[in-house]
Amino acid sequence: MSKVQLKGANLLAPLPVLMVTVGNMENANIITVAWTGTINSVPPRVYVSIRHDRYSYDILKAGGEFVLNFTTDKLLPVCDYCGIRSGRDMDKFAEMKLTKLQANTVAAPLIAESPINVECRVFDVLTLGSHDMFLADVLAVDVDEEYLDEKGGIDYAKAHLVSYQHGGYYATGKQLGRFGFAAQKKYIANYGKGTDATATGVPLAKRKPTKKNKTK
């Protein structure tokens, strides 16, 4: 197995592609962001990295709050447009025919059409180079009822979220397993482990770990 060495570059994939709202209900903007992710579990914390010359940068720096609005396949044209056009030249909510919703804990509005909205408040900003990284506490998560399962969890497969991979957008939605399934003794006995595992065609129900086996 041969490898080809490439120069150092940001090729991490897949990444979420989100519409980030900043400002308030009267004066809001949307910026499309892929440089974003989780940085801590307890308390829940996330980050977004934004270039200094972006219109949303100064708004976020001044307000210190934002909302992560998840992108579905149906919202992808909206998300892409908002990442190309500047809020200096237009009201993106009006241009894209999006609906503002008042958030519960922050001034920045939710995008009503987005299935999942994460309300965040900045606690620190790191200057890194081309981007500043805004570190934020997650204060609340808003979810459309239709995307909740019978146990009250989020059905991500139903949401048809979009990922970003080096300039391209890709569909998600097919669940392949649950955390911990491949470490179960019964699973290993039936299907093997490591590169010898034969998970192809295994029902999803058999890829879910039991509570007693879910350890760290």
PDB file of C-alpha atoms in Angstrom, residues 92-195:
ATOM      1  CA  LYS A  92     -29.882  38.057   3.552  1.00  0.00           C
ATOM      2  CA  PHE A  93     -32.996  37.115   5.494  1.00  0.00           C
ATOM      3  CA  ALA A  94     -35.113  39.121   3.053  1.00  0.00           C
ATOM      4  CA  GLU A  95     -33.127  38.095  -0.020  1.00  0.00           C
ATOM      5  CA  MET A  96     -33.391  34.374   0.824  1.00  0.00           C
ATOM      6  CA  LYS A  97     -36.985  34.631   2.129  1.00  0.00           C
ATOM      7  CA  LEU A  98     -35.945  33.249   5.510  1.00  0.00           C
ATOM      8  CA  THR A  99     -37.882  33.712   8.734  1.00  0.00           C
ATOM      9  CA  LYS A 100     -36.349  35.158  11.899  1.00  0.00           C
ATOM     10  CA  LEU A 101     -37.279  33.626  15.230  1.00  0.00           C
ATOM     11  CA  GLN A 102     -36.442  35.141  18.605  1.00  0.00           C
ATOM     12  CA  ALA A 103     -33.901  32.995  20.435  1.00  0.00           C
ATOM     13  CA  ASN A 104     -34.438  32.043  24.065  1.00  0.00           C
ATOM     14  CA  THR A 105     -31.072  33.084  25.494  1.00  0.00           C
ATOM     15  CA  VAL A 106     -29.215  35.248  22.953  1.00  0.00           C
ATOM     16  CA  ALA A 107     -29.960  38.342  20.869  1.00  0.00           C
ATOM     17  CA  ALA A 108     -29.041  36.737  17.535  1.00  0.00           C
ATOM     18  CA  PRO A 109     -32.119  35.287  15.795  1.00  0.00           C
ATOM     19  CA  LEU A 110     -32.799  31.712  14.825  1.00  0.00           C
ATOM     20  CA  ILE A 111     -33.456  30.732  11.227  1.00  0.00           C
ATOM     21  CA  ALA A 112     -36.934  29.204  11.442  1.00  0.00           C
ATOM     22  CA  GLU A 113     -36.423  27.021   8.383  1.00  0.00           C
ATOM     23  CA  SER A 114     -33.369  25.340   9.923  1.00  0.00           C
ATOM     24  CA  PRO A 115     -34.238  22.106  11.798  1.00  0.00           C
ATOM     25  CA  ILE A 116     -31.712  22.596  14.604  1.00  0.00           C
ATOM     26  CA  ASN A 117     -30.475  25.870  16.096  1.00  0.00           C
ATOM     27  CA  VAL A 118     -27.713  26.140  18.710  1.00  0.00           C
ATOM     28  CA  GLU A 119     -27.633  29.324  20.805  1.00  0.00           C
ATOM     29  CA  CYS A 120     -24.110  30.370  21.808  1.00  0.00           C
ATOM     30  CA  ARG A 121     -22.350  33.076  23.840  1.00  0.00           C
ATOM     31  CA  VAL A 122     -18.671  33.880  23.291  1.00  0.00           C
ATOM     32  CA  PHE A 123     -16.322  33.567  26.285  1.00  0.00           C
ATOM     33  CA  ASP A 124     -12.983  34.036  24.524  1.00  0.00           C
ATOM     34  CA  VAL A 125     -11.485  34.915  21.141  1.00  0.00           C
ATOM     35  CA  LEU A 126      -8.204  33.504  19.847  1.00  0.00           C
ATOM     36  CA  THR A 127      -6.276  35.324  17.123  1.00  0.00           C
ATOM     37  CA  LEU A 128      -4.713  32.630  14.951  1.00  0.00           C
ATOM     38  CA  GLY A 129      -3.791  34.165  11.600  1.00  0.00           C
ATOM     39  CA  SER A 130      -6.249  34.415   8.726  1.00  0.00           C
ATOM     40  CA  HIS A 131      -9.105  33.699  11.173  1.00  0.00           C
ATOM     41  CA  ASP A 132     -10.099  34.490  14.723  1.00  0.00           C
ATOM     42  CA  MET A 133     -11.562  31.581  16.679  1.00  0.00           C
ATOM     43  CA  PHE A 134     -14.607  32.510  18.734  1.00  0.00           C
ATOM     44  CA  LEU A 135     -14.970  30.104  21.667  1.00  0.00           C
ATOM     45  CA  ALA A 136     -18.506  29.924  23.007  1.00  0.00           C
ATOM     46  CA  ASP A 137     -20.749  28.287  25.585  1.00  0.00           C
ATOM     47  CA  VAL A 138     -23.816  26.472  24.258  1.00  0.00           C
ATOM     48  CA  LEU A 139     -26.754  27.979  26.134  1.00  0.00           C
ATOM     49  CA  ALA A 140     -29.688  26.282  24.407  1.00  0.00           C
ATOM     50  CA  VAL A 141     -30.599  24.023  21.497  1.00  0.00           C
ATOM     51  CA  ASP A 142     -33.845  24.470  19.550  1.00  0.00           C
ATOM     52  CA  VAL A 143     -35.162  21.548  17.488  1.00  0.00           C
ATOM     53  CA  ASP A 144     -38.186  21.198  15.213  1.00  0.00           C
ATOM     54  CA  GLU A 145     -40.523  18.613  16.745  1.00  0.00           C
ATOM     55  CA  GLU A 146     -40.668  16.588  13.550  1.00  0.00           C
ATOM     56  CA  TYR A 147     -36.976  15.698  13.941  1.00  0.00           C
ATOM     57  CA  LEU A 148     -37.324  14.201  17.427  1.00  0.00           C
ATOM     58  CA  ASP A 149     -37.614  10.453  17.900  1.00  0.00           C
ATOM     59  CA  GLU A 150     -39.922   8.668  20.331  1.00  0.00           C
ATOM     60  CA  LYS A 151     -37.365   9.087  23.138  1.00  0.00           C
ATOM     61  CA  GLY A 152     -36.934  12.804  22.584  1.00  0.00           C
ATOM     62  CA  GLY A 153     -33.571  12.490  20.851  1.00  0.00           C
ATOM     63  CA  ILE A 154     -32.668  14.101  17.541  1.00  0.00           C
ATOM     64  CA  ASP A 155     -33.181  11.915  14.471  1.00  0.00           C
ATOM     65  CA  TYR A 156     -30.237  13.133  12.407  1.00  0.00           C
ATOM     66  CA  ALA A 157     -30.967  10.728   9.573  1.00  0.00           C
ATOM     67  CA  LYS A 158     -34.356  12.352   9.083  1.00  0.00           C
ATOM     68  CA  ALA A 159     -32.848  15.836   9.001  1.00  0.00           C
ATOM     69  CA  HIS A 160     -30.751  15.150   5.866  1.00  0.00           C
ATOM     70  CA  LEU A 161     -27.929  17.426   6.977  1.00  0.00           C
ATOM     71  CA  VAL A 162     -25.161  18.523   4.622  1.00  0.00           C
ATOM     72  CA  SER A 163     -21.404  18.224   5.126  1.00  0.00           C
ATOM     73  CA  TYR A 164     -18.550  20.147   3.518  1.00  0.00           C
ATOM     74  CA  GLN A 165     -15.444  18.528   2.045  1.00  0.00           C
ATOM     75  CA  HIS A 166     -12.769  20.688   0.448  1.00  0.00           C
ATOM     76  CA  GLY A 167     -15.065  22.880  -1.636  1.00  0.00           C
ATOM     77  CA  GLY A 168     -17.813  20.314  -2.162  1.00  0.00           C
ATOM     78  CA  TYR A 169     -21.106  19.666  -0.405  1.00  0.00           C
ATOM     79  CA  TYR A 170     -22.120  16.110   0.450  1.00  0.00           C
ATOM     80  CA  ALA A 171     -25.278  14.468   1.710  1.00  0.00           C
ATOM     81  CA  THR A 172     -25.542  12.711   5.061  1.00  0.00           C
ATOM     82  CA  GLY A 173     -28.428  10.734   6.468  1.00  0.00           C
ATOM     83  CA  LYS A 174     -27.586   7.034   6.497  1.00  0.00           C
ATOM     84  CA  GLN A 175     -26.812   5.874  10.021  1.00  0.00           C
ATOM     85  CA  LEU A 176     -24.134   3.158  10.048  1.00  0.00           C
ATOM     86  CA  GLY A 177     -24.026   2.344  13.752  1.00  0.00           C
ATOM     87  CA  ARG A 178     -23.964   3.664  17.305  1.00  0.00           C
ATOM     88  CA  PHE A 179     -20.938   4.519  19.412  1.00  0.00           C
ATOM     89  CA  GLY A 180     -19.526   1.355  20.983  1.00  0.00           C
ATOM     90  CA  PHE A 181     -21.200  -1.271  18.769  1.00  0.00           C
ATOM     91  CA  ALA A 182     -17.949  -2.789  17.471  1.00  0.00           C
ATOM     92  CA  ALA A 183     -16.597  -3.453  20.975  1.00  0.00           C
ATOM     93  CA  GLN A 184     -19.484  -5.684  22.064  1.00  0.00           C
ATOM     94  CA  LYS A 185     -18.531  -9.309  22.711  1.00  0.00           C
ATOM     95  CA  LYS A 186     -21.604 -10.605  20.881  1.00  0.00           C
ATOM     96  CA  TYR A 187     -20.865  -8.437  17.845  1.00  0.00           C
ATOM     97  CA  ILE A 188     -17.234  -9.557  17.737  1.00  0.00           C
ATOM     98  CA  ALA A 189     -18.252 -13.203  18.085  1.00  0.00           C
ATOM     99  CA  ASN A 190     -20.651 -12.905  15.155  1.00  0.00           C
ATOM    100  CA  TYR A 191     -18.815 -10.533  12.819  1.00  0.00           C
ATOM    101  CA  GLY A 192     -15.193 -10.280  13.918  1.00  0.00           C
ATOM    102  CA  LYS A 193     -13.183  -7.192  14.770  1.00  0.00           C
ATOM    103  CA  GLY A 194     -10.705  -4.798  13.249  1.00  0.00           C
ATOM    104  CA  THR A 195     -10.258  -4.999   9.492  1.00  0.00           C
TER     105      THR A 195
END
